[in-house]
Short mmCIF file of C-alpha atoms in Angstrom, two decimals:
data_model
loop_
_atom_site.label_atom_id
_atom_site.label_comp_id
_atom_site.label_asym_id
_atom_site.label_seq_id
_atom_site.Cartn_x
_atom_site.Cartn_y
_atom_site.Cartn_z
CA MET A 198 -29.35 -44.35 22.58
CA THR A 199 -30.53 -47.79 21.56
CA THR A 200 -28.14 -50.88 21.06
CA ILE A 201 -28.07 -52.19 17.48
CA SER A 202 -26.18 -55.44 15.74
CA VAL A 203 -25.85 -54.64 12.48
CA LEU A 204 -25.14 -58.35 10.51
CA GLY A 205 -23.19 -57.78 7.24
CA ASN A 206 -19.99 -55.49 7.07
CA GLY A 207 -20.20 -54.60 3.45
CA ARG A 208 -21.76 -51.39 1.59
CA VAL A 209 -24.96 -51.58 3.32
CA GLY A 210 -24.63 -52.65 6.49
CA GLY A 211 -21.51 -50.37 7.11
CA THR A 212 -23.19 -47.36 6.03
CA LEU A 213 -26.15 -48.12 8.03
CA ALA A 214 -23.94 -48.53 11.39
CA THR A 215 -21.82 -45.38 10.36
CA ALA A 216 -25.40 -43.31 10.32
CA LEU A 217 -27.42 -45.00 13.24
CA THR A 218 -23.73 -44.23 15.20
CA ARG A 219 -23.51 -40.78 14.12
CA ALA A 220 -27.15 -40.38 15.19
CA GLY A 221 -26.22 -41.78 18.67
CA HIS A 222 -27.11 -45.14 19.10
CA GLU A 223 -24.42 -47.86 20.24
CA VAL A 224 -23.96 -49.97 17.34
CA SER A 225 -21.91 -52.97 16.90
CA VAL A 226 -21.30 -54.74 13.12
CA ALA A 227 -20.75 -58.27 12.41
CA GLY A 228 -19.62 -60.17 9.38
CA ARG A 229 -19.93 -63.56 8.30
CA ALA A 230 -18.50 -65.85 11.27
CA ALA A 231 -21.41 -67.33 13.41
CA GLY A 232 -19.90 -66.74 16.89
CA ALA A 233 -18.85 -63.24 16.22
CA ALA A 234 -22.65 -62.42 15.07
CA ALA A 235 -24.59 -64.67 18.05
CA ALA A 236 -22.17 -62.33 20.34
CA ALA A 237 -23.30 -59.12 18.58
CA VAL A 238 -26.78 -60.11 18.80
CA ARG A 239 -26.93 -60.99 22.47
CA ALA A 240 -26.00 -57.41 23.26
CA ALA A 241 -28.19 -55.64 20.88
CA ARG A 242 -32.00 -54.80 21.51
CA ILE A 243 -32.76 -54.31 17.62
CA VAL A 244 -30.63 -56.71 14.96
CA ILE A 245 -30.19 -55.12 11.66
CA ASN A 246 -30.04 -58.05 8.51
CA ALA A 247 -27.76 -56.41 6.01
CA THR A 248 -26.61 -60.05 4.76
CA PRO A 249 -27.16 -60.93 1.09
CA GLY A 250 -30.29 -61.93 0.94
CA ALA A 251 -29.34 -65.39 -0.78
CA GLY A 252 -28.12 -66.46 2.60
CA SER A 253 -30.23 -64.77 5.37
CA LEU A 254 -32.54 -67.27 5.78
CA GLU A 255 -30.34 -69.89 6.60
CA ARG A 256 -27.86 -67.59 8.58
CA LEU A 257 -30.35 -66.06 10.81
CA ALA A 258 -32.31 -68.89 11.56
CA ALA A 259 -28.99 -70.45 13.16
CA LEU A 260 -29.72 -67.33 15.57
CA ARG A 261 -32.98 -68.42 16.19
CA GLU A 262 -32.27 -68.44 20.59
CA GLU A 263 -29.81 -65.59 20.07
CA LEU A 264 -32.83 -63.49 18.24
CA ARG A 265 -35.96 -64.37 20.33
CA ASP A 266 -37.49 -61.19 21.68
CA ARG A 267 -35.59 -58.91 19.39
CA ILE A 268 -36.25 -56.56 16.75
CA LEU A 269 -35.08 -57.80 13.52
CA VAL A 270 -35.03 -55.42 11.10
CA ASP A 271 -34.83 -57.13 7.29
CA VAL A 272 -33.33 -54.56 4.50
CA SER A 273 -32.08 -56.99 2.07
CA ASN A 274 -33.93 -58.95 -1.07
CA ALA A 275 -33.34 -62.74 -1.78
CA THR A 276 -32.40 -62.52 -5.42
CA VAL A 277 -31.19 -65.02 -8.38
CA ASP A 278 -28.71 -62.75 -9.98
CA GLY A 279 -28.21 -62.80 -13.45
CA PRO A 280 -24.52 -63.38 -15.41
CA ASP A 281 -23.75 -59.40 -14.77
CA GLY A 282 -24.24 -60.09 -11.04
CA LEU A 283 -27.45 -57.70 -11.02
CA PRO A 284 -31.00 -59.81 -9.45
CA ALA A 285 -32.63 -61.37 -12.31
CA GLY A 286 -35.55 -63.39 -10.30
CA LEU A 287 -36.54 -63.90 -6.60
CA ILE A 288 -35.95 -66.51 -4.76
CA TYR A 289 -39.06 -66.57 -3.00
CA PRO A 290 -41.66 -66.00 -5.40
CA GLY A 291 -44.96 -65.73 -4.18
CA SER A 292 -43.93 -65.10 -0.75
CA SER A 293 -40.26 -63.07 0.51
CA LEU A 294 -37.72 -63.07 2.16
CA ALA A 295 -39.13 -61.43 5.64
CA GLU A 296 -41.97 -63.47 5.59
CA GLN A 297 -39.61 -66.54 5.88
CA LEU A 298 -37.73 -64.80 8.09
CA GLN A 299 -40.43 -64.54 10.70
CA VAL A 300 -41.73 -67.85 9.99
CA ALA A 301 -38.33 -69.44 11.13
CA LEU A 302 -37.80 -66.64 13.83
CA PRO A 303 -41.44 -66.88 15.43
CA GLU A 304 -40.44 -65.06 18.81
CA THR A 305 -38.54 -62.30 16.62
CA ARG A 306 -40.60 -58.84 15.91
CA VAL A 307 -39.39 -59.20 11.87
CA VAL A 308 -39.94 -55.81 10.16
CA LYS A 309 -39.16 -55.37 6.81
CA THR A 310 -37.79 -51.55 5.45
CA LEU A 311 -35.37 -49.93 3.38
CA ASN A 312 -35.13 -52.40 0.76
CA THR A 313 -36.54 -50.66 -2.10
CA MET A 314 -33.49 -48.07 -3.08
CA LEU A 315 -29.75 -48.03 -3.60
CA PHE A 316 -28.00 -48.25 -0.41
CA PRO A 317 -26.71 -44.25 -0.43
CA VAL A 318 -30.47 -43.39 -0.06
CA MET A 319 -31.11 -45.27 3.00
CA THR A 320 -29.21 -43.15 5.26
CA ALA A 321 -29.07 -39.78 3.24
CA PRO A 322 -33.33 -39.59 1.48
CA ALA A 323 -32.80 -36.05 0.96
CA MET A 324 -30.35 -36.16 -1.67
CA LEU A 325 -32.57 -37.19 -4.55
CA THR A 326 -34.55 -34.35 -6.33
CA ARG A 327 -37.96 -35.86 -5.60
CA ALA A 328 -38.98 -37.06 -2.01
CA PRO A 329 -38.74 -40.58 -1.62
CA ASP A 330 -40.65 -43.24 -0.07
CA VAL A 331 -39.82 -45.99 2.57
CA PHE A 332 -42.13 -48.80 3.47
CA LEU A 333 -42.79 -50.43 6.78
CA SER A 334 -43.99 -54.36 6.69
CA GLY A 335 -44.68 -55.86 9.92
CA GLU A 336 -47.01 -57.82 12.11
CA ASP A 337 -45.87 -56.03 15.58
CA ARG A 338 -47.20 -52.43 15.55
CA GLN A 339 -44.79 -51.53 18.53
CA ALA A 340 -41.32 -53.09 16.80
CA LYS A 341 -42.81 -50.70 13.39
CA GLU A 342 -43.19 -47.74 15.58
CA VAL A 343 -39.81 -48.43 17.04
CA VAL A 344 -38.62 -48.64 13.11
CA ARG A 345 -40.06 -45.94 12.41
CA GLY A 346 -38.16 -43.84 14.93
CA LEU A 347 -34.80 -45.02 13.75
CA LEU A 348 -36.05 -43.91 9.60
CA GLY A 349 -36.21 -40.74 11.40
CA ASP A 350 -32.88 -40.78 12.72
CA LEU A 351 -31.42 -41.55 9.61
CA GLY A 352 -33.16 -38.61 7.62
CA TRP A 353 -36.57 -39.94 6.82
CA ARG A 354 -39.08 -37.44 7.14
CA GLU A 355 -42.71 -38.58 8.79
CA GLU A 356 -44.59 -38.14 5.59
CA TRP A 357 -42.43 -40.26 3.38
CA ILE A 358 -42.79 -43.40 5.55
CA THR A 359 -45.50 -45.52 4.88
CA ASP A 360 -47.12 -48.72 7.23
CA LEU A 361 -47.89 -51.06 4.75
CA GLY A 362 -49.28 -53.63 6.90
CA GLY A 363 -48.60 -56.83 7.83
CA ILE A 364 -44.98 -58.85 6.80
CA GLN A 365 -47.16 -60.51 3.71
CA THR A 366 -46.71 -57.12 2.26
CA ALA A 367 -42.80 -57.27 2.26
CA ARG A 368 -43.69 -59.63 -0.83
CA ALA A 369 -44.54 -56.53 -2.82
CA THR A 370 -41.65 -54.40 -1.52
CA GLU A 371 -39.33 -57.38 -2.18
CA ALA A 372 -40.57 -57.65 -6.22
CA ALA A 373 -39.43 -53.90 -6.63
CA ILE A 374 -35.64 -54.99 -6.87
CA LEU A 375 -36.63 -56.26 -10.40
CA PHE A 376 -36.67 -52.60 -11.23
CA VAL A 377 -32.80 -52.10 -9.93
CA PRO A 378 -31.19 -53.89 -13.34
CA HIS A 379 -32.87 -51.95 -15.65
CA VAL A 380 -32.99 -48.83 -14.34
CA ILE A 381 -29.13 -49.24 -13.91
CA ARG A 382 -28.82 -50.24 -17.47
CA SER A 383 -30.62 -47.45 -18.78
CA SER A 384 -29.23 -44.42 -16.71
CA GLY A 385 -26.17 -45.86 -14.49
CA PHE A 386 -25.20 -46.48 -11.07
CA ALA A 387 -27.03 -43.17 -9.89
CA PRO A 388 -29.17 -43.17 -6.29
CA PHE A 389 -32.68 -43.54 -6.72
CA ALA A 390 -35.39 -45.23 -4.66
CA ILE A 391 -38.96 -46.22 -5.37
CA SER A 392 -41.66 -43.52 -4.55
CA ILE A 393 -45.24 -43.40 -4.75
CA ALA A 394 -46.98 -40.13 -6.75
CA ARG A 395 -49.37 -38.74 -4.97
#
């Protein structure tokens, strides 16, 4: 059992919190209130950033002391939304939210994952008709192994998990969000994930 704090109580945060609790972890969920988030982070070993990506950097940078020595699992994508509310561009072109978080939080071990799929797939990858892929980006090997274990608890098979390397590789997976609006417009809001055919 691991103590986990999920920052963000929307569809993504709620889905992850429910699945991780079901897997036997001690999970708390904190909304946008700064005091509640700080208390939740202090009590956790692992923190999941499921807050809207456009405001994540400012929100988490304010928790720098609380996040010291924690593993921060970043599942958000920082995007500029179009008039229909779907992603139309990246806030950090040539970089990534995960890289910006690692710079702002040098004593926190940031791991990027679960950001290349619609949220229902995060906790039920076997729902898809073909094997999906999930990616890990981060500087700390041990932190990535811990996150790999959490992915297993969420139903991800070992062969579906690919460690891409350092945190800079998150800029590639975050850019994959630009597929999402086109796929949704073409085939509707049906669960899907970015996969690598081998």
